[in-house]
């Protein structure tokens, strides 16, 4: 979670952000993610700016731990500021997939460019080493998809889960979300101690218990009126 930034919906920019979602995010999502259940029904959003500041500038977020978003599709636009250093956005696999923690892409942010990705794709931002970086983030959501999940038509977080495969890359580990973080980073020369706040978090294990059903519950998807 970012501690520094601004929720644009709360400062009078909701309508502007809604038109950005309708004119940019929704049409591109239809083209890029045509097989997703929600690709035709993105209808609301949580839109905010994130801000990272290098240590030399004092307090601020330096990086963002590995996570997936509370969105169906995310638009991430790099707005500035000139001269920031170290801008990597590391992507891994999709939440629930066997390659969830395998590295897939490292994107270097540059001002004026954007990336559109599925919300469930694991990602995290590198430590900024100079200057300040500000990005606009649109978490686009579908009410229909979320209602389907709430009523059990699809699993609660949207997707069935597959047992994790053998490839787990250190760059994809999350200090806050992975119970095995410390064991896995030991000896890898990367990562570090969890902060106090991260230690207090309740872990939600990625892999489902052995007997958990991963299939969609077909019976539940029949709605009686
Ligand atoms: O810093 C970035 O570019 C990513 C931000 C992000 O993933 C988020 O706020 O959910
Ligand atoms: Fe994110």
Coordinates of C-alpha atoms and ligand atoms in Angstrom, one line a residue:
X1 CA 0.0 0.0 0.0
X2 CA 1.1 3.5 -0.8
X3 CA 1.2 5.9 2.1
X4 CA 1.7 9.0 -0.1
X5 CA -0.6 9.9 -2.9
X6 CA -4.0 11.4 -3.6
X7 CA -7.4 9.8 -4.3
X8 CA -8.6 11.7 -7.3
X9 CA -12.2 10.7 -6.9
X10 CA -12.2 12.5 -3.6
X11 CA -10.9 15.8 -4.9
X12 CA -13.6 16.5 -7.5
X13 CA -12.0 14.6 -10.3
X14 CA -14.4 11.6 -10.4
X15 CA -16.2 12.6 -13.6
X16 CA -12.9 13.2 -15.4
X17 CA -11.6 9.8 -14.3
X18 CA -14.9 8.2 -15.3
X19 CA -14.5 9.5 -18.8
X20 CA -10.9 8.3 -18.9
X21 CA -12.1 4.9 -18.0
X22 CA -14.9 4.9 -20.5
X23 CA -12.9 6.4 -23.4
X24 CA -9.5 4.7 -22.8
X25 CA -9.6 1.8 -20.3
X26 CA -12.8 0.1 -21.4
X27 CA -12.3 0.1 -25.2
X28 CA -8.6 -1.1 -24.8
X29 CA -9.7 -3.8 -22.4
X30 CA -12.2 -5.2 -24.9
X31 CA -9.4 -5.5 -27.4
X32 CA -6.6 -6.7 -25.1
X33 CA -8.6 -9.0 -22.8
X34 CA -11.5 -10.2 -25.0
X35 CA -11.9 -13.5 -23.1
X36 CA -12.3 -12.0 -19.7
X37 CA -15.8 -12.0 -18.2
X38 CA -15.6 -8.4 -17.3
X39 CA -14.1 -7.0 -20.5
X40 CA -17.5 -5.6 -21.6
X41 CA -18.7 -4.3 -18.3
X42 CA -16.1 -2.1 -16.6
X43 CA -18.3 0.6 -15.1
X44 CA -16.7 2.1 -12.0
X45 CA -13.2 2.8 -10.7
X46 CA -10.9 3.9 -7.9
X47 CA -8.5 6.4 -9.3
X48 CA -5.5 7.9 -7.5
X49 CA -1.9 9.2 -7.8
X50 CA 1.0 7.4 -6.3
X51 CA 4.2 9.3 -5.3
X52 CA 7.6 7.9 -4.6
X53 CA 10.5 10.1 -3.3
X54 CA 14.1 9.1 -3.1
X55 CA 15.7 9.1 0.4
X56 CA 17.6 12.4 -0.3
X57 CA 14.2 14.2 -0.4
X58 CA 13.1 13.1 3.0
X59 CA 9.9 11.2 4.0
X60 CA 7.9 9.4 1.4
X61 CA 7.3 6.0 -0.2
X62 CA 10.4 4.5 -1.8
X63 CA 8.9 1.4 -3.4
X64 CA 5.8 -0.7 -3.5
X65 CA 5.8 -4.3 -2.3
X66 CA 4.5 -7.1 -4.6
X67 CA 0.7 -7.2 -4.8
X68 CA -2.2 -7.5 -7.1
X69 CA -4.8 -4.8 -7.4
X70 CA -8.4 -4.5 -6.2
X71 CA -9.4 -4.0 -9.8
X72 CA -10.3 -6.0 -12.9
X73 CA -8.0 -3.9 -15.1
X74 CA -5.5 -1.2 -14.1
X75 CA -4.2 1.7 -16.1
X76 CA -0.9 3.1 -14.8
X77 CA 0.3 6.3 -16.4
X78 CA 3.7 7.8 -15.6
X79 CA 3.3 11.6 -15.1
X80 CA 6.6 12.7 -13.8
X81 CA 8.7 14.2 -12.4
X82 CA 11.7 14.9 -14.7
X83 CA 14.9 13.2 -13.6
X84 CA 13.7 10.4 -11.3
X85 CA 16.0 7.4 -11.1
X86 CA 15.1 3.7 -11.0
X87 CA 11.6 3.3 -12.2
X88 CA 11.2 -0.4 -12.6
X89 CA 7.8 -2.0 -12.4
X90 CA 8.2 -5.7 -12.0
X91 CA 5.4 -8.0 -13.3
X92 CA 5.0 -11.7 -12.3
X93 CA 2.1 -14.0 -12.9
X94 CA -1.7 -13.8 -12.4
X95 CA -3.1 -14.3 -8.9
X96 CA -4.3 -17.9 -8.6
X97 CA -2.2 -19.2 -11.5
X98 CA 0.6 -21.7 -11.0
X99 CA 3.2 -19.1 -12.2
X100 CA 1.9 -16.4 -9.9
X101 CA 5.3 -15.8 -8.4
X102 CA 7.4 -16.2 -11.6
X103 CA 8.8 -13.1 -13.2
X104 CA 7.2 -12.1 -16.5
X105 CA 8.3 -8.6 -17.4
X106 CA 10.3 -5.7 -16.0
X107 CA 8.9 -2.4 -17.3
X108 CA 10.9 0.8 -17.0
X109 CA 8.5 3.7 -16.4
X110 CA 9.1 6.7 -18.6
X111 CA 7.2 10.0 -18.4
X112 CA 4.1 10.1 -20.8
X113 CA 3.8 6.4 -21.2
X114 CA 1.3 4.0 -19.7
X115 CA 0.7 0.3 -19.1
X116 CA -2.7 -1.5 -19.0
X117 CA -2.7 -4.7 -17.1
X118 CA -5.1 -7.2 -15.4
X119 CA -5.6 -6.3 -11.8
X120 CA -4.8 -9.8 -10.7
X121 CA -1.3 -9.7 -12.3
X122 CA 1.2 -9.6 -9.5
X123 CA 3.5 -6.5 -9.6
X124 CA 5.6 -4.2 -7.5
X125 CA 7.6 -1.0 -7.9
X126 CA 11.4 -0.9 -7.4
X127 CA 13.1 1.4 -4.9
X128 CA 13.4 4.9 -6.3
X129 CA 17.0 6.1 -6.0
X130 CA 16.7 9.7 -7.2
X131 CA 14.1 12.4 -7.5
X132 CA 10.3 11.9 -7.4
X133 CA 8.0 9.7 -9.4
X134 CA 4.3 10.4 -9.7
X135 CA 1.9 8.0 -11.5
X136 CA -1.8 8.1 -12.2
X137 CA -3.5 4.8 -11.4
X138 CA -7.0 3.8 -12.5
X139 CA -8.4 0.7 -10.9
X140 CA -11.3 -0.1 -13.3
X141 CA -14.0 -2.5 -12.0
X142 CA -17.1 -4.3 -13.1
X143 CA -20.2 -4.3 -10.9
X144 CA -21.6 -7.3 -12.8
X145 CA -18.4 -9.3 -12.3
X146 CA -18.2 -8.4 -8.6
X147 CA -21.8 -9.2 -8.0
X148 CA -21.3 -12.6 -9.7
X149 CA -18.4 -13.2 -7.3
X150 CA -20.4 -12.1 -4.3
X151 CA -23.3 -14.5 -5.2
X152 CA -20.9 -17.4 -5.7
X153 CA -21.1 -17.6 -9.5
X154 CA -17.4 -17.2 -9.6
X155 CA -14.9 -17.7 -6.7
X156 CA -15.0 -14.7 -4.2
X157 CA -11.9 -13.1 -5.6
X158 CA -12.8 -13.9 -9.1
X159 CA -10.7 -16.9 -10.0
X160 CA -10.1 -20.5 -9.2
X161 CA -6.6 -21.3 -7.9
X162 CA -4.0 -23.6 -9.2
X163 CA -1.3 -25.1 -7.1
X164 CA 1.9 -23.1 -7.4
X165 CA 4.5 -24.4 -9.9
X166 CA 8.2 -24.9 -9.2
X167 CA 9.3 -21.5 -10.4
X168 CA 9.3 -18.8 -7.7
X169 CA 11.5 -15.8 -8.5
X170 CA 12.9 -13.8 -5.6
X171 CA 11.9 -10.5 -7.4
X172 CA 8.2 -11.7 -7.2
X173 CA 8.2 -12.3 -3.5
X174 CA 6.1 -10.1 -1.3
X175 CA 7.3 -9.1 2.2
X176 CA 3.8 -8.4 3.3
X177 CA 1.8 -11.1 1.6
X178 CA 4.0 -14.2 1.4
X179 CA 4.4 -16.2 4.6
X180 CA 7.4 -17.9 3.1
X181 CA 9.1 -14.6 2.2
X182 CA 11.9 -14.7 4.8
X183 CA 12.8 -18.4 4.1
X184 CA 13.0 -17.8 0.4
X185 CA 15.1 -14.7 0.5
X186 CA 17.6 -16.1 2.9
X187 CA 20.8 -16.7 1.0
X188 CA 19.4 -15.1 -2.1
X189 CA 21.2 -11.8 -1.3
X190 CA 17.9 -9.9 -1.9
X191 CA 15.0 -8.7 0.2
X192 CA 15.3 -8.1 3.9
X193 CA 13.6 -8.0 7.2
X194 CA 9.9 -7.4 7.4
X195 CA 8.9 -4.0 8.9
X196 CA 6.8 -4.1 12.1
X197 CA 3.6 -3.2 10.2
X198 CA 4.2 -6.1 7.8
X199 CA 4.9 -8.6 10.6
X200 CA 1.5 -7.8 12.2
X201 CA -0.5 -8.6 9.0
X202 CA -2.5 -11.8 8.8
X203 CA -1.2 -13.9 6.0
X204 CA -3.6 -15.1 3.4
X205 CA -1.9 -18.2 1.9
X206 CA -1.7 -18.3 -1.8
X207 CA -2.1 -22.0 -2.3
X208 CA -5.6 -23.4 -1.4
X209 CA -5.9 -26.1 1.2
X210 CA -5.5 -29.6 -0.5
X211 CA -9.2 -30.4 -0.5
X212 CA -10.4 -27.0 -1.6
X213 CA -12.3 -27.1 -4.8
X214 CA -10.8 -25.0 -7.5
X215 CA -13.5 -25.5 -10.0
X216 CA -16.4 -23.1 -10.5
X217 CA -19.5 -24.2 -8.6
X218 CA -21.9 -24.8 -11.4
X219 CA -24.9 -25.5 -9.2
X220 CA -24.4 -22.2 -7.4
X221 CA -24.5 -20.3 -10.7
X222 CA -28.2 -21.2 -11.2
X223 CA -30.1 -18.4 -9.7
X224 CA -33.7 -19.1 -8.5
X225 CA -36.2 -16.3 -8.5
Ligands
LIG1 O1 4.3 2.5 -8.8 C1 3.7 2.0 -9.7 O2 3.9 2.2 -10.9 C2 2.6 1.0 -9.4 C3 1.6 1.4 -8.4 C4 0.7 0.3 -8.1 O3 0.9 -0.8 -8.5 C5 -0.5 0.5 -7.3 O4 -0.7 1.6 -6.8 O5 -1.4 -0.4 -7.2
LIG2 FE1 -0.8 -2.1 -8.2

